[in-house]
Amino acid sequence: MEWPWLFLYLSLHITGCQKTPPIFQTPPRIIALNNSTMELVCALKSEQFTQSGIYWYRWSKEIQDFQYVLFSNVFQKHTITNNIDKDRFNVSKGSFRHAYTLKIRKLQPLDAGTYYCAVSHSSELLFGNGTELSVVDFLPSTEKPTEKTLPPTKPLRCITPAKIKGSSCSGFIWAPLVACAVILLLSLVAAIRRFQRLRRRLRLHFNKQVLK
């Protein structure tokens, strides 16, 4: 059965382009395991939208087309298309008012797609916001990667060959400074003495030259 008009119809009447959407679907996205059971809810704004029944469609990315899934009337009687497994698809009245639940059992990869519920109102179809279904073999991990925590750094301590009571890092800092100061002082004293000797020699040499 061909639905060439359906794609254009959905493009013009999908809920979200309207100011007050009468249909709301939840959740917006489902990631389910293969061979598991999935449920999605279609909530209607008013009971008047349920008088003519609820339609369910699926947008398939593989074939890039909308597929009619099933129709459920007010008496909970279903009309399912031939290419849908009747034993796996079922619609029931939800726990909330004006809400209906689509249940798919034994999920298969071919069930993946975006599901839309729709109602007929004022000679037009009104669609919900859609629920995207992904069927996977393994659910994505939600655990955060563990971070390696470094051990807390300890303050540096002075390491001496033998533990002396009252010793601290200050002794190791001041000792080289004192030694340098002593060396500079001795060097300065030696330089002063050399300068004085040189000065005496120059005077003697100068006096000899004058006497000649």
mmCIF file of C-alpha atoms in Angstrom:
data_model
loop_
_atom_site.group_PDB
_atom_site.id
_atom_site.type_symbol
_atom_site.label_atom_id
_atom_site.label_comp_id
_atom_site.label_asym_id
_atom_site.label_seq_id
_atom_site.Cartn_x
_atom_site.Cartn_y
_atom_site.Cartn_z
ATOM 1 C CA MET A 1 0.000 0.000 0.000
ATOM 2 C CA GLU A 2 1.530 3.316 -1.067
ATOM 3 C CA TRP A 3 1.275 6.481 0.984
ATOM 4 C CA PRO A 4 2.738 9.210 -1.262
ATOM 5 C CA TRP A 5 0.381 11.767 0.228
ATOM 6 C CA LEU A 6 1.293 10.941 3.802
ATOM 7 C CA PHE A 7 4.767 12.469 3.749
ATOM 8 C CA LEU A 8 3.418 15.814 2.518
ATOM 9 C CA TYR A 9 0.541 15.617 4.995
ATOM 10 C CA LEU A 10 2.878 15.048 7.940
ATOM 11 C CA SER A 11 5.160 17.870 6.864
ATOM 12 C CA LEU A 12 2.238 20.293 6.939
ATOM 13 C CA HIS A 13 0.441 19.084 10.066
ATOM 14 C CA ILE A 14 3.027 17.672 12.481
ATOM 15 C CA THR A 15 2.479 19.119 15.922
ATOM 16 C CA GLY A 16 5.069 21.754 16.760
ATOM 17 C CA CYS A 17 4.180 23.922 13.792
ATOM 18 C CA GLN A 18 0.887 24.662 15.510
ATOM 19 C CA LYS A 19 0.488 27.217 18.279
ATOM 20 C CA THR A 20 -1.235 24.928 20.788
ATOM 21 C CA PRO A 21 -0.227 21.276 20.260
ATOM 22 C CA PRO A 22 -3.180 19.024 21.215
ATOM 23 C CA ILE A 23 -0.956 15.922 21.454
ATOM 24 C CA PHE A 24 2.167 15.347 23.486
ATOM 25 C CA GLN A 25 4.373 12.243 23.381
ATOM 26 C CA THR A 26 6.796 11.113 26.044
ATOM 27 C CA PRO A 27 9.621 10.318 26.280
ATOM 28 C CA PRO A 28 11.157 12.104 23.290
ATOM 29 C CA ARG A 29 13.788 9.379 22.865
ATOM 30 C CA ILE A 30 14.169 5.738 23.917
ATOM 31 C CA ILE A 31 17.252 3.505 23.716
ATOM 32 C CA ALA A 32 16.145 -0.089 24.285
ATOM 33 C CA LEU A 33 17.835 -3.446 24.166
ATOM 34 C CA ASN A 34 17.150 -5.964 21.457
ATOM 35 C CA ASN A 35 14.388 -8.443 22.398
ATOM 36 C CA SER A 36 13.175 -6.195 25.261
ATOM 37 C CA THR A 37 9.844 -4.361 25.778
ATOM 38 C CA MET A 38 9.284 -0.669 25.090
ATOM 39 C CA GLU A 39 6.417 1.669 26.041
ATOM 40 C CA LEU A 40 5.714 5.179 24.860
ATOM 41 C CA VAL A 41 2.859 7.454 25.935
ATOM 42 C CA CYS A 42 0.600 9.625 23.802
ATOM 43 C CA ALA A 43 -1.241 12.232 25.900
ATOM 44 C CA LEU A 44 -4.185 14.118 24.420
ATOM 45 C CA LYS A 45 -5.216 17.610 25.418
ATOM 46 C CA SER A 46 -8.932 16.852 25.397
ATOM 47 C CA GLU A 47 -11.184 13.826 25.230
ATOM 48 C CA GLN A 48 -12.788 15.094 22.040
ATOM 49 C CA PHE A 49 -9.643 14.086 20.130
ATOM 50 C CA THR A 50 -10.142 10.419 21.030
ATOM 51 C CA GLN A 51 -13.637 10.027 19.582
ATOM 52 C CA SER A 52 -12.417 8.921 16.180
ATOM 53 C CA GLY A 53 -9.516 6.791 17.452
ATOM 54 C CA ILE A 54 -5.735 7.059 17.474
ATOM 55 C CA TYR A 55 -3.340 6.372 14.610
ATOM 56 C CA TRP A 56 0.273 5.333 14.982
ATOM 57 C CA TYR A 57 2.942 5.901 12.335
ATOM 58 C CA ARG A 58 6.677 5.245 12.156
ATOM 59 C CA TRP A 59 9.342 7.172 10.284
ATOM 60 C CA SER A 60 12.020 4.756 9.104
ATOM 61 C CA LYS A 61 15.509 6.125 8.440
ATOM 62 C CA GLU A 62 16.457 3.087 6.385
ATOM 63 C CA ILE A 63 13.761 3.483 3.751
ATOM 64 C CA GLN A 64 13.244 7.230 4.337
ATOM 65 C CA ASP A 65 9.461 6.944 4.473
ATOM 66 C CA PHE A 66 6.510 6.950 6.878
ATOM 67 C CA GLN A 67 4.902 3.617 7.680
ATOM 68 C CA TYR A 68 1.422 3.061 9.009
ATOM 69 C CA VAL A 69 1.634 0.912 12.148
ATOM 70 C CA LEU A 70 -1.854 0.520 13.623
ATOM 71 C CA PHE A 71 -5.160 2.184 14.446
ATOM 72 C CA SER A 72 -6.924 1.951 17.813
ATOM 73 C CA ASN A 73 -10.541 3.057 18.280
ATOM 74 C CA VAL A 74 -12.437 4.013 21.432
ATOM 75 C CA PHE A 75 -13.328 0.353 22.023
ATOM 76 C CA GLN A 76 -9.618 -0.609 22.130
ATOM 77 C CA LYS A 77 -9.913 -2.568 18.894
ATOM 78 C CA HIS A 78 -6.783 -2.500 16.760
ATOM 79 C CA THR A 79 -6.315 -2.476 13.031
ATOM 80 C CA ILE A 80 -2.713 -3.369 12.274
ATOM 81 C CA THR A 81 -1.042 -3.238 8.882
ATOM 82 C CA ASN A 82 0.135 -6.475 7.299
ATOM 83 C CA ASN A 83 3.873 -5.828 7.718
ATOM 84 C CA ILE A 84 3.534 -5.387 11.507
ATOM 85 C CA ASP A 85 3.629 -8.316 13.922
ATOM 86 C CA LYS A 86 0.244 -8.256 15.712
ATOM 87 C CA ASP A 87 1.552 -10.232 18.665
ATOM 88 C CA ARG A 88 4.219 -7.646 19.498
ATOM 89 C CA PHE A 89 2.313 -4.350 19.087
ATOM 90 C CA ASN A 90 -0.487 -3.302 21.421
ATOM 91 C CA VAL A 91 -2.200 -0.059 22.496
ATOM 92 C CA SER A 92 -3.830 0.369 25.910
ATOM 93 C CA LYS A 93 -5.445 3.156 27.913
ATOM 94 C CA GLY A 94 -2.850 4.855 30.063
ATOM 95 C CA SER A 95 -3.031 5.589 33.767
ATOM 96 C CA PHE A 96 -3.337 9.318 33.058
ATOM 97 C CA ARG A 97 -6.463 10.901 31.690
ATOM 98 C CA HIS A 98 -6.637 11.022 27.881
ATOM 99 C CA ALA A 99 -3.349 9.086 27.638
ATOM 100 C CA TYR A 100 -2.653 5.978 25.577
ATOM 101 C CA THR A 101 0.366 3.691 25.684
ATOM 102 C CA LEU A 102 1.937 1.903 22.736
ATOM 103 C CA LYS A 103 3.755 -1.246 23.864
ATOM 104 C CA ILE A 104 6.151 -3.164 21.638
ATOM 105 C CA ARG A 105 7.382 -6.553 22.837
ATOM 106 C CA LYS A 106 10.464 -8.464 21.715
ATOM 107 C CA LEU A 107 12.057 -5.473 20.050
ATOM 108 C CA GLN A 108 13.927 -6.007 16.807
ATOM 109 C CA PRO A 109 16.313 -3.736 14.876
ATOM 110 C CA LEU A 110 13.626 -3.189 12.233
ATOM 111 C CA ASP A 111 11.423 -1.573 14.929
ATOM 112 C CA ALA A 112 13.819 1.377 15.174
ATOM 113 C CA GLY A 113 12.492 4.722 13.997
ATOM 114 C CA THR A 114 10.492 7.738 15.154
ATOM 115 C CA TYR A 115 6.943 6.901 16.247
ATOM 116 C CA TYR A 116 4.114 9.431 15.907
ATOM 117 C CA CYS A 117 0.608 9.196 17.331
ATOM 118 C CA ALA A 118 -2.117 11.101 15.503
ATOM 119 C CA VAL A 119 -5.832 11.862 15.761
ATOM 120 C CA SER A 120 -8.344 12.972 13.202
ATOM 121 C CA HIS A 121 -9.892 16.353 14.000
ATOM 122 C CA SER A 122 -11.794 18.783 11.756
ATOM 123 C CA SER A 123 -10.987 16.780 8.625
ATOM 124 C CA GLU A 124 -7.255 16.740 9.266
ATOM 125 C CA LEU A 125 -4.711 14.614 11.098
ATOM 126 C CA LEU A 126 -2.996 16.137 14.131
ATOM 127 C CA PHE A 127 0.358 14.586 15.046
ATOM 128 C CA GLY A 128 2.363 14.428 18.254
ATOM 129 C CA ASN A 129 5.955 15.524 18.685
ATOM 130 C CA GLY A 130 7.264 11.992 18.083
ATOM 131 C CA THR A 131 9.374 9.497 20.020
ATOM 132 C CA GLU A 132 12.656 8.298 18.561
ATOM 133 C CA LEU A 133 13.347 4.615 19.238
ATOM 134 C CA SER A 134 16.811 3.066 18.944
ATOM 135 C CA VAL A 135 17.259 -0.695 19.301
ATOM 136 C CA VAL A 136 20.764 -1.720 20.377
ATOM 137 C CA ASP A 137 22.556 -4.849 21.549
ATOM 138 C CA PHE A 138 24.289 -3.068 24.418
ATOM 139 C CA LEU A 139 23.214 0.003 26.340
ATOM 140 C CA PRO A 140 25.747 2.859 26.389
ATOM 141 C CA SER A 141 27.705 3.093 29.612
ATOM 142 C CA THR A 142 26.815 6.003 31.872
ATOM 143 C CA GLU A 143 29.808 5.599 34.167
ATOM 144 C CA LYS A 144 32.321 8.405 34.131
ATOM 145 C CA PRO A 145 35.942 7.458 33.423
ATOM 146 C CA THR A 146 37.888 7.048 36.621
ATOM 147 C CA GLU A 147 40.500 9.695 37.215
ATOM 148 C CA LYS A 148 43.781 8.788 38.809
ATOM 149 C CA THR A 149 44.114 10.719 42.047
ATOM 150 C CA LEU A 150 47.606 11.680 43.065
ATOM 151 C CA PRO A 151 48.564 11.243 46.723
ATOM 152 C CA PRO A 152 48.661 14.490 48.697
ATOM 153 C CA THR A 153 52.047 16.150 48.632
ATOM 154 C CA LYS A 154 53.796 16.419 51.953
ATOM 155 C CA PRO A 155 55.885 19.454 52.970
ATOM 156 C CA LEU A 156 59.612 19.041 52.430
ATOM 157 C CA ARG A 157 61.618 18.246 55.503
ATOM 158 C CA CYS A 158 65.289 18.456 56.229
ATOM 159 C CA ILE A 159 67.034 15.109 56.023
ATOM 160 C CA THR A 160 70.162 14.858 58.184
ATOM 161 C CA PRO A 161 72.468 11.889 58.747
ATOM 162 C CA ALA A 162 71.651 11.957 62.408
ATOM 163 C CA LYS A 163 68.686 13.453 64.172
ATOM 164 C CA ILE A 164 69.812 16.330 66.351
ATOM 165 C CA LYS A 165 67.373 17.796 68.779
ATOM 166 C CA GLY A 166 66.454 21.336 67.891
ATOM 167 C CA SER A 167 67.920 21.192 64.356
ATOM 168 C CA SER A 168 65.955 22.755 61.547
ATOM 169 C CA CYS A 169 66.270 23.767 57.928
ATOM 170 C CA SER A 170 67.418 27.245 58.940
ATOM 171 C CA GLY A 171 70.867 25.918 59.930
ATOM 172 C CA PHE A 172 71.463 24.500 56.482
ATOM 173 C CA ILE A 173 70.454 27.766 54.904
ATOM 174 C CA TRP A 174 72.514 30.138 57.049
ATOM 175 C CA ALA A 175 75.710 28.053 57.236
ATOM 176 C CA PRO A 176 76.693 28.545 53.553
ATOM 177 C CA LEU A 177 75.846 32.222 53.766
ATOM 178 C CA VAL A 178 78.061 32.733 56.821
ATOM 179 C CA ALA A 179 80.904 30.825 55.176
ATOM 180 C CA CYS A 180 80.645 32.972 52.052
ATOM 181 C CA ALA A 181 80.665 36.121 54.143
ATOM 182 C CA VAL A 182 83.797 35.013 56.022
ATOM 183 C CA ILE A 183 85.567 34.155 52.778
ATOM 184 C CA LEU A 184 84.683 37.543 51.274
ATOM 185 C CA LEU A 185 85.883 39.313 54.419
ATOM 186 C CA LEU A 186 89.225 37.477 54.384
ATOM 187 C CA SER A 187 89.640 38.211 50.687
ATOM 188 C CA LEU A 188 88.964 41.875 51.350
ATOM 189 C CA VAL A 189 91.538 42.017 54.181
ATOM 190 C CA ALA A 190 94.145 40.358 51.985
ATOM 191 C CA ALA A 191 93.440 42.804 49.168
ATOM 192 C CA ILE A 192 93.798 45.782 51.538
ATOM 193 C CA ARG A 193 97.162 44.505 52.789
ATOM 194 C CA ARG A 194 98.426 43.999 49.236
ATOM 195 C CA PHE A 195 97.318 47.503 48.329
ATOM 196 C CA GLN A 196 99.169 48.964 51.337
ATOM 197 C CA ARG A 197 102.387 47.077 50.434
ATOM 198 C CA LEU A 198 102.165 48.247 46.858
ATOM 199 C CA ARG A 199 101.620 51.798 48.026
ATOM 200 C CA ARG A 200 104.759 51.679 50.233
ATOM 201 C CA ARG A 201 106.883 50.352 47.372
ATOM 202 C CA LEU A 202 105.662 53.123 45.103
ATOM 203 C CA ARG A 203 106.601 55.771 47.720
ATOM 204 C CA LEU A 204 110.079 54.318 48.182
ATOM 205 C CA HIS A 205 110.608 54.180 44.454
ATOM 206 C CA PHE A 206 109.432 57.762 44.108
ATOM 207 C CA ASN A 207 111.755 59.027 46.895
ATOM 208 C CA LYS A 208 114.779 57.336 45.313
ATOM 209 C CA GLN A 209 114.058 59.019 42.007
ATOM 210 C CA VAL A 210 113.814 62.437 43.678
ATOM 211 C CA LEU A 211 117.085 62.029 45.560
ATOM 212 C CA LYS A 212 118.980 61.163 42.393
#
